[in-house]
PDB file of C-alpha atoms and ligand atoms in Angstrom:
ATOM      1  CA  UNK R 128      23.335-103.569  33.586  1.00  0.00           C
ATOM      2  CA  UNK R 129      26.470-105.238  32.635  1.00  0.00           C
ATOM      3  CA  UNK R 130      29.505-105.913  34.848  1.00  0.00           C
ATOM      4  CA  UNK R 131      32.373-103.651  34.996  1.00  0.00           C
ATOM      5  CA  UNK R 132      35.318-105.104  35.025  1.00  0.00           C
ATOM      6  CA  UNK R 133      39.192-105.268  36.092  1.00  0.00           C
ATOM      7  CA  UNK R 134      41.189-107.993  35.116  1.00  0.00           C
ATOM      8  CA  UNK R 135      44.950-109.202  35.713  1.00  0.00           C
ATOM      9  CA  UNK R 136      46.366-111.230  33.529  1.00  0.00           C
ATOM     10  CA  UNK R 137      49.863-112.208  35.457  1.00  0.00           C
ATOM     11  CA  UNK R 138      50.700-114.468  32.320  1.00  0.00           C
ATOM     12  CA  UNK R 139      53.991-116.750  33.584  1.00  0.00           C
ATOM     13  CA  UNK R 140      55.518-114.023  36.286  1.00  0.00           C
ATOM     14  CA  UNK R 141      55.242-114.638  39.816  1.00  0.00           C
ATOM     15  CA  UNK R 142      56.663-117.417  41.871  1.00  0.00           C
ATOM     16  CA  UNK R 143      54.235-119.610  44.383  1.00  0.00           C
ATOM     17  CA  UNK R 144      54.615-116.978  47.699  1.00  0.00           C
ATOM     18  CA  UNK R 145      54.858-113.923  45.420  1.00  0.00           C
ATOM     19  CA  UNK R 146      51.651-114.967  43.967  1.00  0.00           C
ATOM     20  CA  UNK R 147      50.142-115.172  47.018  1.00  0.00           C
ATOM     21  CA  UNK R 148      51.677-111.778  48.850  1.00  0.00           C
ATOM     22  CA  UNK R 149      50.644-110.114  45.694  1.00  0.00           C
ATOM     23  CA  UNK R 150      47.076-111.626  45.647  1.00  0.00           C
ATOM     24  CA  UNK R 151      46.550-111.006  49.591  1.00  0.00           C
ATOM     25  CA  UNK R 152      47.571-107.326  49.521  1.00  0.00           C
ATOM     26  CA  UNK R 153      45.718-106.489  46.539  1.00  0.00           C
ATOM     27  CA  UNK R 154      42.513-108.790  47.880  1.00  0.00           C
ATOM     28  CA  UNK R 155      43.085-106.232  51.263  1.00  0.00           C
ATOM     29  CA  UNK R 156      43.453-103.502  49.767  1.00  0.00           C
ATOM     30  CA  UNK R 157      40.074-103.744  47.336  1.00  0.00           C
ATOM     31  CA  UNK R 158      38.123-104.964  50.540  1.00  0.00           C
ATOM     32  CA  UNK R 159      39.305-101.107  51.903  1.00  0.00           C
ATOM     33  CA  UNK R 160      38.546 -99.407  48.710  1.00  0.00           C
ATOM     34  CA  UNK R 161      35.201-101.471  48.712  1.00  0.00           C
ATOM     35  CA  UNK R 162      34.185-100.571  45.037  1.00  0.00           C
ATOM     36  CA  UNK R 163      30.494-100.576  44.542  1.00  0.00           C
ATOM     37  CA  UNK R 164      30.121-101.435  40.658  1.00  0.00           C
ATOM     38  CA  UNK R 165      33.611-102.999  39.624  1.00  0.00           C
ATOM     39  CA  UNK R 166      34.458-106.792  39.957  1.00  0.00           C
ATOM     40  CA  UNK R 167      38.214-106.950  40.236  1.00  0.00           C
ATOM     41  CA  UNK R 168      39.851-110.297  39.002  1.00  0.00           C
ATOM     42  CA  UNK R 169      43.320-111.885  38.956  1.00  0.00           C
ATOM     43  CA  UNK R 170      44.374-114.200  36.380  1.00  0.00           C
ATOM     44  CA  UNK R 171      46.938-116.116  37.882  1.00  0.00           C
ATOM     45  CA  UNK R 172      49.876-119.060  36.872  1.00  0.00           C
ATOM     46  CA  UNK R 173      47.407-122.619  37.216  1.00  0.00           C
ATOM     47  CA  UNK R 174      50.100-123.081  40.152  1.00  0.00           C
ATOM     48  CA  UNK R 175      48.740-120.613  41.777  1.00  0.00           C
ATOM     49  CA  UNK R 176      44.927-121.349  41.753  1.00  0.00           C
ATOM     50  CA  UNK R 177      43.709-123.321  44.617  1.00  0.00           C
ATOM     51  CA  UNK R 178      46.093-120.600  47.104  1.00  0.00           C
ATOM     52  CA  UNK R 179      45.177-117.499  45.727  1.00  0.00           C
ATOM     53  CA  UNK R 180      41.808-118.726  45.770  1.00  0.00           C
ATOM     54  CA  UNK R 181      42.329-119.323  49.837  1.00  0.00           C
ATOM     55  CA  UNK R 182      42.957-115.636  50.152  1.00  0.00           C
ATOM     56  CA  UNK R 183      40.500-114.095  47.623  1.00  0.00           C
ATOM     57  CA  UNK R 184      37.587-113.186  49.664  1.00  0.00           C
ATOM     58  CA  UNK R 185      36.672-110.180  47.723  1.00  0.00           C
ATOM     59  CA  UNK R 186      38.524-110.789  44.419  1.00  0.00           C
ATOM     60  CA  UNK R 187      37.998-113.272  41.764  1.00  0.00           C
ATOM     61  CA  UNK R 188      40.233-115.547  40.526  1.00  0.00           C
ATOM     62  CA  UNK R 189      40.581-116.564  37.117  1.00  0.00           C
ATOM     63  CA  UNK R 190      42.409-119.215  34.777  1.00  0.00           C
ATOM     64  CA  UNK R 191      44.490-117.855  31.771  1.00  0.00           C
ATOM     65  CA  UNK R 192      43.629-120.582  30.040  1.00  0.00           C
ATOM     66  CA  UNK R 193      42.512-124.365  30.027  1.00  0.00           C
ATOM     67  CA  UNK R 194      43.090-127.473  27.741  1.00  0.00           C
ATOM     68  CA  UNK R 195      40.766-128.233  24.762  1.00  0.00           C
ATOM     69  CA  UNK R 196      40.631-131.936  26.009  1.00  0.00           C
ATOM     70  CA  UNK R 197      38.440-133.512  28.910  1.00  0.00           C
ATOM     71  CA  UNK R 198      40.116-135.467  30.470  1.00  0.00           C
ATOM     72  CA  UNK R 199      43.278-138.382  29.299  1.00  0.00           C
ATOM     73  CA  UNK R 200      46.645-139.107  28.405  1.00  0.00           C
ATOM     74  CA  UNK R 201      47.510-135.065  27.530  1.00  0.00           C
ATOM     75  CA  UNK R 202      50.635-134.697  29.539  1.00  0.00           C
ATOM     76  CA  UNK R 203      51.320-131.277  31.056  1.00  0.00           C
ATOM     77  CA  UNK R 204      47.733-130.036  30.242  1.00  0.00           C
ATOM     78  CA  UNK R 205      45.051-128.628  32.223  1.00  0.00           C
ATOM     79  CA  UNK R 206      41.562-129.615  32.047  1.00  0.00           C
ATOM     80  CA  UNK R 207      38.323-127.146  32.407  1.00  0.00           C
ATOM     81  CA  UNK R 208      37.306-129.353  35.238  1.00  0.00           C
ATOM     82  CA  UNK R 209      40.388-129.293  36.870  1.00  0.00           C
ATOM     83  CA  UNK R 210      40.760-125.483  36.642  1.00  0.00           C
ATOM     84  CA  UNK R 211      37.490-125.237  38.123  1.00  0.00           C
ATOM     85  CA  UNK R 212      37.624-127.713  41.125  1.00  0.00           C
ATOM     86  CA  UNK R 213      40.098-125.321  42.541  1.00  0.00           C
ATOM     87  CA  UNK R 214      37.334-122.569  43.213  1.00  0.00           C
ATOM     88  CA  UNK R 215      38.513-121.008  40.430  1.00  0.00           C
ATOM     89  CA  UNK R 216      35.281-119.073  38.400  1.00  0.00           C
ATOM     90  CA  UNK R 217      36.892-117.287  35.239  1.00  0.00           C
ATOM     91  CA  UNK R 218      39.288-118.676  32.294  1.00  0.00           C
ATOM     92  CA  UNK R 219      41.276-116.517  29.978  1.00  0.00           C
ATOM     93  CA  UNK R 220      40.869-117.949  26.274  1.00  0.00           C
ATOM     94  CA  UNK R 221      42.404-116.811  23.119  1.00  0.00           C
ATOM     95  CA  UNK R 222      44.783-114.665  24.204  1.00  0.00           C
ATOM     96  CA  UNK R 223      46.852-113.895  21.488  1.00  0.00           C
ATOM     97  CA  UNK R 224      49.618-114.824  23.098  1.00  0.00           C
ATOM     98  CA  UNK R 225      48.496-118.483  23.536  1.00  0.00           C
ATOM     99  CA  UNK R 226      47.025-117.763  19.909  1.00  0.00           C
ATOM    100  CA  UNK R 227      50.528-117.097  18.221  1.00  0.00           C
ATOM    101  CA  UNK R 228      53.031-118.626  20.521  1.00  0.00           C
ATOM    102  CA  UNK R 229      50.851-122.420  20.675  1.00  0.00           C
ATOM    103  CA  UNK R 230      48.722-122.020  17.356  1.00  0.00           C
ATOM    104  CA  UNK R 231      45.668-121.817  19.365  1.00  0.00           C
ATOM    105  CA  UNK R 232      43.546-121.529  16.203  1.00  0.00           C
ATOM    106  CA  UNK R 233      39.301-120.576  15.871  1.00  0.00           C
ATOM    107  CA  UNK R 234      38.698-124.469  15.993  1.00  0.00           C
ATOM    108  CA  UNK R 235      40.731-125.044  19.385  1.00  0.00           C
ATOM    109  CA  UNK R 236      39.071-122.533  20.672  1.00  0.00           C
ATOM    110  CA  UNK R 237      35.507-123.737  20.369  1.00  0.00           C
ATOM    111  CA  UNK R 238      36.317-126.595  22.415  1.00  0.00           C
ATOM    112  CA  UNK R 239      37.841-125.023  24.895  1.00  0.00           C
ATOM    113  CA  UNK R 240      35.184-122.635  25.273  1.00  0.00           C
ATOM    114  CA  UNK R 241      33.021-125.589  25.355  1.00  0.00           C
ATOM    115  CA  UNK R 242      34.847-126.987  28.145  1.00  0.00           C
ATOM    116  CA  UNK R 243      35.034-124.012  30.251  1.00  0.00           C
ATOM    117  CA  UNK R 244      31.211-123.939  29.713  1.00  0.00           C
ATOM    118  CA  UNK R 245      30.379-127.290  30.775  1.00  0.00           C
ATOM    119  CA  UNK R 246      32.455-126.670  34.012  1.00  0.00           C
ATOM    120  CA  UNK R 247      30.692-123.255  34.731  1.00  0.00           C
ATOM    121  CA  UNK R 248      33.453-121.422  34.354  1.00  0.00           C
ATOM    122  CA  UNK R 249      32.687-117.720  32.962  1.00  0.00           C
ATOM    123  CA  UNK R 250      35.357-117.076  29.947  1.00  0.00           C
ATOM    124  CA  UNK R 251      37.409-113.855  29.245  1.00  0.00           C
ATOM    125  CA  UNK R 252      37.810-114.232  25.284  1.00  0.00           C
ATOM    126  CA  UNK R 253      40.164-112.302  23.876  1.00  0.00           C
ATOM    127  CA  UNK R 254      40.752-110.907  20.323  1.00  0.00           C
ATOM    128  CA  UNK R 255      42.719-107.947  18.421  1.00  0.00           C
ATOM    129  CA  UNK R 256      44.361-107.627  15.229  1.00  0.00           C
ATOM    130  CA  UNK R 257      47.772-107.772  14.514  1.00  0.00           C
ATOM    131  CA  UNK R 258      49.551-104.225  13.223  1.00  0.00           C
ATOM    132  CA  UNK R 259      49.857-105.140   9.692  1.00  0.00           C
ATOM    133  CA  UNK R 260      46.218-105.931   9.710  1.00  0.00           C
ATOM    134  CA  UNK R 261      45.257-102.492  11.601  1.00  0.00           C
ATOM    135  CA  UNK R 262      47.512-100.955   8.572  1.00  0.00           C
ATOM    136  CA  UNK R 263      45.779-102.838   5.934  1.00  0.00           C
ATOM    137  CA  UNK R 264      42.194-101.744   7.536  1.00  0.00           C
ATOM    138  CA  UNK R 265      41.151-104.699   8.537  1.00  0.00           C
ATOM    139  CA  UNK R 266      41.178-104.711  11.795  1.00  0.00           C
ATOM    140  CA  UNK R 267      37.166-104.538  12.286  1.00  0.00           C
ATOM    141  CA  UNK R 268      36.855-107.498   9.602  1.00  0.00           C
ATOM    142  CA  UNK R 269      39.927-109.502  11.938  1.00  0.00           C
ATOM    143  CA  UNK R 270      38.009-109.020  15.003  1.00  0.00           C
ATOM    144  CA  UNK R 271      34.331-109.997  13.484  1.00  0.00           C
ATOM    145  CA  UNK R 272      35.973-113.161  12.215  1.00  0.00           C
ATOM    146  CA  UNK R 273      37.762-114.306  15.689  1.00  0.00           C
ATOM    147  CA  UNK R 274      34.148-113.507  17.346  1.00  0.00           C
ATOM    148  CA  UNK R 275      31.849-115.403  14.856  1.00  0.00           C
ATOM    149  CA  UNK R 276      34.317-118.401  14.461  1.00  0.00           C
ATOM    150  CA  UNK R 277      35.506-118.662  18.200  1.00  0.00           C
ATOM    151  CA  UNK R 278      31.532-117.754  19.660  1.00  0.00           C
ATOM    152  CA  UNK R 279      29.121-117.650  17.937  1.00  0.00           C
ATOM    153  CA  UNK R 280      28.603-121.461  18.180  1.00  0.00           C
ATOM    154  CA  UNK R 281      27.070-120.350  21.760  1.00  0.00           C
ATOM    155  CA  UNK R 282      23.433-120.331  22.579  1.00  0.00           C
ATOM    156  CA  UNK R 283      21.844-116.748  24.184  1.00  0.00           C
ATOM    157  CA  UNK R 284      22.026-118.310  27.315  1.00  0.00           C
ATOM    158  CA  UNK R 285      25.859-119.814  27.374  1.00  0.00           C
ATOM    159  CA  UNK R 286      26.780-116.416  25.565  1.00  0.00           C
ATOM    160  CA  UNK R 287      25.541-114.648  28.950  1.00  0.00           C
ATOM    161  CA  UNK R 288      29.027-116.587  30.566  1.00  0.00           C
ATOM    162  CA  UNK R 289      31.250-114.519  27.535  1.00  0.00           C
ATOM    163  CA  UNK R 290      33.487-111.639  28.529  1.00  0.00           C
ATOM    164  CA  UNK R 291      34.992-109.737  25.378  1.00  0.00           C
ATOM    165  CA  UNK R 292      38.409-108.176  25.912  1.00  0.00           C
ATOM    166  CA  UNK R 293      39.826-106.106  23.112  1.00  0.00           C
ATOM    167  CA  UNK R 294      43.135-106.735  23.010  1.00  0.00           C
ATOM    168  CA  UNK R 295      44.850-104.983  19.859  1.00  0.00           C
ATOM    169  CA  UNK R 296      48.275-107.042  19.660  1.00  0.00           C
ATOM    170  CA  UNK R 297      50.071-103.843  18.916  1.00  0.00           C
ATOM    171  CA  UNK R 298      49.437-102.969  21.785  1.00  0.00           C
ATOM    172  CA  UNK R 299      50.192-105.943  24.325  1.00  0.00           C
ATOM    173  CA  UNK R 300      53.404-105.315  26.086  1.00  0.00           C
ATOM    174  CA  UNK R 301      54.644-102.647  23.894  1.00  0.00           C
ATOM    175  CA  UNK R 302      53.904 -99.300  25.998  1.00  0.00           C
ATOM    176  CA  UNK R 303      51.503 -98.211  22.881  1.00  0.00           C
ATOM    177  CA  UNK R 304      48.004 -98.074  23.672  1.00  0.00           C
ATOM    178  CA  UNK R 305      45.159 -97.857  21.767  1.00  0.00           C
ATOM    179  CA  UNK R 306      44.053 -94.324  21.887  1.00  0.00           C
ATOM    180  CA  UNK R 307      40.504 -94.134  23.631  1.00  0.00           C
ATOM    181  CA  UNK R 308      38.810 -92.955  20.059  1.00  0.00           C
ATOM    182  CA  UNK R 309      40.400 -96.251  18.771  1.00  0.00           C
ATOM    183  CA  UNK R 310      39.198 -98.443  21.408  1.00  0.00           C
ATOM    184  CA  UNK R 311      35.742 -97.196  21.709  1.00  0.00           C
ATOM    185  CA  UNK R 312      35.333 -97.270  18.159  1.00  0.00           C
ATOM    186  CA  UNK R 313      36.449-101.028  18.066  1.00  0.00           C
ATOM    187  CA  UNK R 314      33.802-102.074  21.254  1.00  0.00           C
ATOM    188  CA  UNK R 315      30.973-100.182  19.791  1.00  0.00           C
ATOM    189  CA  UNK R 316      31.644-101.994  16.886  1.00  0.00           C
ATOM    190  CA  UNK R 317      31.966-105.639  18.721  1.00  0.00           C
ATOM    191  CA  UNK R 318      28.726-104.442  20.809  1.00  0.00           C
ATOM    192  CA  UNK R 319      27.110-104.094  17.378  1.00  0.00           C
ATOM    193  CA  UNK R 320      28.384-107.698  16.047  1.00  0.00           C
ATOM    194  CA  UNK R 321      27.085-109.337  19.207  1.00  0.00           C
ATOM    195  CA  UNK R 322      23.870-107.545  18.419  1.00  0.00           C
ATOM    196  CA  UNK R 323      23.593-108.387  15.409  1.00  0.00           C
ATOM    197  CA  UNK R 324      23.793-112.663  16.235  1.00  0.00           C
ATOM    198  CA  UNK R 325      22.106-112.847  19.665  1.00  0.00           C
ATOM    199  CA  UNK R 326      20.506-109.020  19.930  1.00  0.00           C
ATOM    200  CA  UNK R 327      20.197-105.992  22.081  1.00  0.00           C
ATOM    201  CA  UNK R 328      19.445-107.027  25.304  1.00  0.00           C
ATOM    202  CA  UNK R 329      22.649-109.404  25.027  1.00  0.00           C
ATOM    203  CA  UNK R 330      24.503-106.905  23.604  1.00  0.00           C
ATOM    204  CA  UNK R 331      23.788-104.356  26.204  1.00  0.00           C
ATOM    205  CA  UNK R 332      24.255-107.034  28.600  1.00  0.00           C
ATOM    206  CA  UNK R 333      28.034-107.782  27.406  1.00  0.00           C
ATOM    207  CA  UNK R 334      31.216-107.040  29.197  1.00  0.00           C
ATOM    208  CA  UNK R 335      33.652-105.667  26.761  1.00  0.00           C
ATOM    209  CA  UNK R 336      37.020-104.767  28.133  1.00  0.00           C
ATOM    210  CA  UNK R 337      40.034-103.115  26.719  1.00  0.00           C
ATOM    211  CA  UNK R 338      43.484-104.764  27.178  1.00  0.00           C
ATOM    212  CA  UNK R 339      47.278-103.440  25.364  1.00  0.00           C
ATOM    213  CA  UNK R 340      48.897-101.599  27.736  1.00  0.00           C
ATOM    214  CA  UNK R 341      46.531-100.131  29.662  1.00  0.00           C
ATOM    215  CA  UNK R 342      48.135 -98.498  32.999  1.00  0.00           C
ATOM    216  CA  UNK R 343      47.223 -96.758  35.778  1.00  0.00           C
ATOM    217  CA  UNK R 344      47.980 -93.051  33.994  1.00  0.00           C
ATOM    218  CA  UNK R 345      45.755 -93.733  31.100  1.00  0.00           C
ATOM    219  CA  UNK R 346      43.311 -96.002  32.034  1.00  0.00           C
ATOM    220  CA  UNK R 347      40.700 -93.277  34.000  1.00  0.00           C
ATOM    221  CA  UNK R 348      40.834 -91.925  29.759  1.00  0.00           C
ATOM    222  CA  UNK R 349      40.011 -94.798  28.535  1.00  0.00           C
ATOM    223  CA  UNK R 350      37.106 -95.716  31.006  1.00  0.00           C
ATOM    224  CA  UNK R 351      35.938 -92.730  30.349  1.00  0.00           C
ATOM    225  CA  UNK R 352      33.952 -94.409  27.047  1.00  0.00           C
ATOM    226  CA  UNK R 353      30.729 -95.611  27.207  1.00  0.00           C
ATOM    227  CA  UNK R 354      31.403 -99.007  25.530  1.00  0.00           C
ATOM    228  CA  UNK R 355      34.917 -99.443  27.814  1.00  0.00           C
ATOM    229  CA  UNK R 356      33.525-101.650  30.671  1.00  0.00           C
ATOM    230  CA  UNK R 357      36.877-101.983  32.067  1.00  0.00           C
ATOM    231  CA  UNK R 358      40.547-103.620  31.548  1.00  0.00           C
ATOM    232  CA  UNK R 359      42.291-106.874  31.122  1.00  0.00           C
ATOM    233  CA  UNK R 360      45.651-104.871  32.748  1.00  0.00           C
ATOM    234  CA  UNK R 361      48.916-107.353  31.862  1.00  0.00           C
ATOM    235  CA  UNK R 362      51.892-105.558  33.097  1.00  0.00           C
ATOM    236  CA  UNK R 363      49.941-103.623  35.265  1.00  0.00           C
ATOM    237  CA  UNK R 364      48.867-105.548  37.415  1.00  0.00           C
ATOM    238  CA  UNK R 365      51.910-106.961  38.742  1.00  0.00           C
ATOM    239  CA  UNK R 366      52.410-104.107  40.687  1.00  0.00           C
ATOM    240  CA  UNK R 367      49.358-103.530  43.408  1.00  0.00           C
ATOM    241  CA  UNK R 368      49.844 -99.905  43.663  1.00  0.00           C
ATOM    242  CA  UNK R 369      49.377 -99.553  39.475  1.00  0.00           C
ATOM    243  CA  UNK R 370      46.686-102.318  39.667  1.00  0.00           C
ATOM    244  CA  UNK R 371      44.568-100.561  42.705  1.00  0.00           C
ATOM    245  CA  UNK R 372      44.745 -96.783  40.337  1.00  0.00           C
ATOM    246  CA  UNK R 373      43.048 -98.503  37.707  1.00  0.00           C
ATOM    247  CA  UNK R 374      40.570-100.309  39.704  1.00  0.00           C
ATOM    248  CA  UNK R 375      39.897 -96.887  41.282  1.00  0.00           C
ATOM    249  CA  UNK R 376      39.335 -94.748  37.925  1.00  0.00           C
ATOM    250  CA  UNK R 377      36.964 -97.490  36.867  1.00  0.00           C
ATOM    251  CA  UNK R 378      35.216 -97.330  40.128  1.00  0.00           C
ATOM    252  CA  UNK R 379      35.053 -93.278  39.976  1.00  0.00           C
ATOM    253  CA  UNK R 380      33.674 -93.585  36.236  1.00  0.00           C
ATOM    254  CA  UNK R 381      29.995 -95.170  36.929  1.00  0.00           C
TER     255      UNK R 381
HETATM  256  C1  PEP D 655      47.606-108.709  28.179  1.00  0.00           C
HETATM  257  O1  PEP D 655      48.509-109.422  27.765  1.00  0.00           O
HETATM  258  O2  PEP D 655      46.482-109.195  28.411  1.00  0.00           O
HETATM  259  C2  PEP D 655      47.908-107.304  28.372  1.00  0.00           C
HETATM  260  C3  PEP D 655      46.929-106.454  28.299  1.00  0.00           C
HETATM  261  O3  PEP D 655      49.232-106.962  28.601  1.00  0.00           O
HETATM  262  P1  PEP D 655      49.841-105.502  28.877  1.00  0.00           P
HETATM  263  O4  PEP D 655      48.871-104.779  29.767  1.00  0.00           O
HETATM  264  O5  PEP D 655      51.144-105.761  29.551  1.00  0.00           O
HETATM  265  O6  PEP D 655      49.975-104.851  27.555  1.00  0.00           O
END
């Protein structure tokens, strides 16, 4: 059975001791709910790591990204290894922020993935298409492109770290989600890709989340689909009481 899933992404918002009040009442208040089938995650400032990480006992922390490098004279980056001798166990890659705003391209990618691999860090990969590309209909050609050249490198078993988040760019930050047709159309059709290279079993096996926008008012509709395994929740989950809704409709939709 694969995971289910909801992450933060907290991209650059948050001071040191907000981080951490945040991270503590949310970590609290999922160790009340106590959800059965959902791992909840927060993807936090690198800042932040090692402290959130102090008060996580029931929540995961996560990376939102990591350097493409090893280790070496790359000033102001930071390494896999790094991220991941701060307890840290996830690392956001390819978001499309870091893909348009720092030219991470397909190439960068693959060795950051690699990276994250070799320091066991499980990866949240995202992709989406851009509007004028979901216009122009090729939004399912956009996303099998950013899968094959960014993953499919991977072996069955390194492909077994890979969590997929959806993550139309239309729909990042703008208030205008993907309707729930549109985003279970797009998984079952990266479900189908992924079967396609490494087969069913993996394919089943495969976390694929849905991330543009997704709040705490439409997000039990969009768990609702079979191929929605959960949320990468930007905005969202800055706030605990927005972040702790959605973590509760995708607990209530097993
Ligand atoms: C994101 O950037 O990963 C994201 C989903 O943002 P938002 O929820 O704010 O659209």
């Amino acid at each position: 059975m694969r995971k289910k899933i909801v992450a933060g992404n907290w991209k650059m918002n948050k001071n040191l001791q907000e981080g951490i009040a945040l991270a503590q009442e949310v970590n609290n208040r999922v160790k009340a709910l106590a959800p059965q089938n959902v791992t909840v995650i927060v993807g936090t400032p690198f800042i932040h790591l090692s402290e959130v990480n102090k008060v996580a006992d029931v929540i995961t922390v996560s990376a939102q990204n990591c350097a493409a490098e090893a280790s070496g004279a790359y000033t102001g980056e930071v390494s896999a290894a790094m991220v991941a001798s701060t307890g840290c166990k996830y690392v956001i890659l390819g978001h499309s922020e870091r893909r348009s705003y720092y030219g991470e391209t397909d190439e960068i990618l693959v060795k950051k993935v690699g990276h994250a691999l070799e320091n066991n860090l499980e990866i949240i990969f995202c992709v989406g298409e851009v509007l004028a590309e979901r216009e122009a209909e090729k939004h399912f050609d956009i996303v099998k492109s950013q899968l094959s050249k960014g993953l499919f490198q991977l072996s069955t078993e390194q492909f077994a770290h890979i969590v997929i988040a959806y993550e139309p760019v239309w729909a990042i930050g703008t208030g205008k989600t993907a309707t729930s047709a549109q985003a279970e159309e797009m998984h079952k059709f990266i479900r189908k890709t992924i079967a396609e290279k490494y087969g069913e079993t993996t394919a089943d096996n495969t976390t694929i989340l849905y991330g543009g926008s997704c709040n705490s008012k439409n997000a039990d509709e969009l768990f609702s689909q079979p191929n929605v395994d959960g949320g990468l929740i930007g905005g969202a989950s800055l706030k605990a009481d927005d972040f702790m809704t959605i973590i509760t409709a995708r607990e209530n939709h097993q």
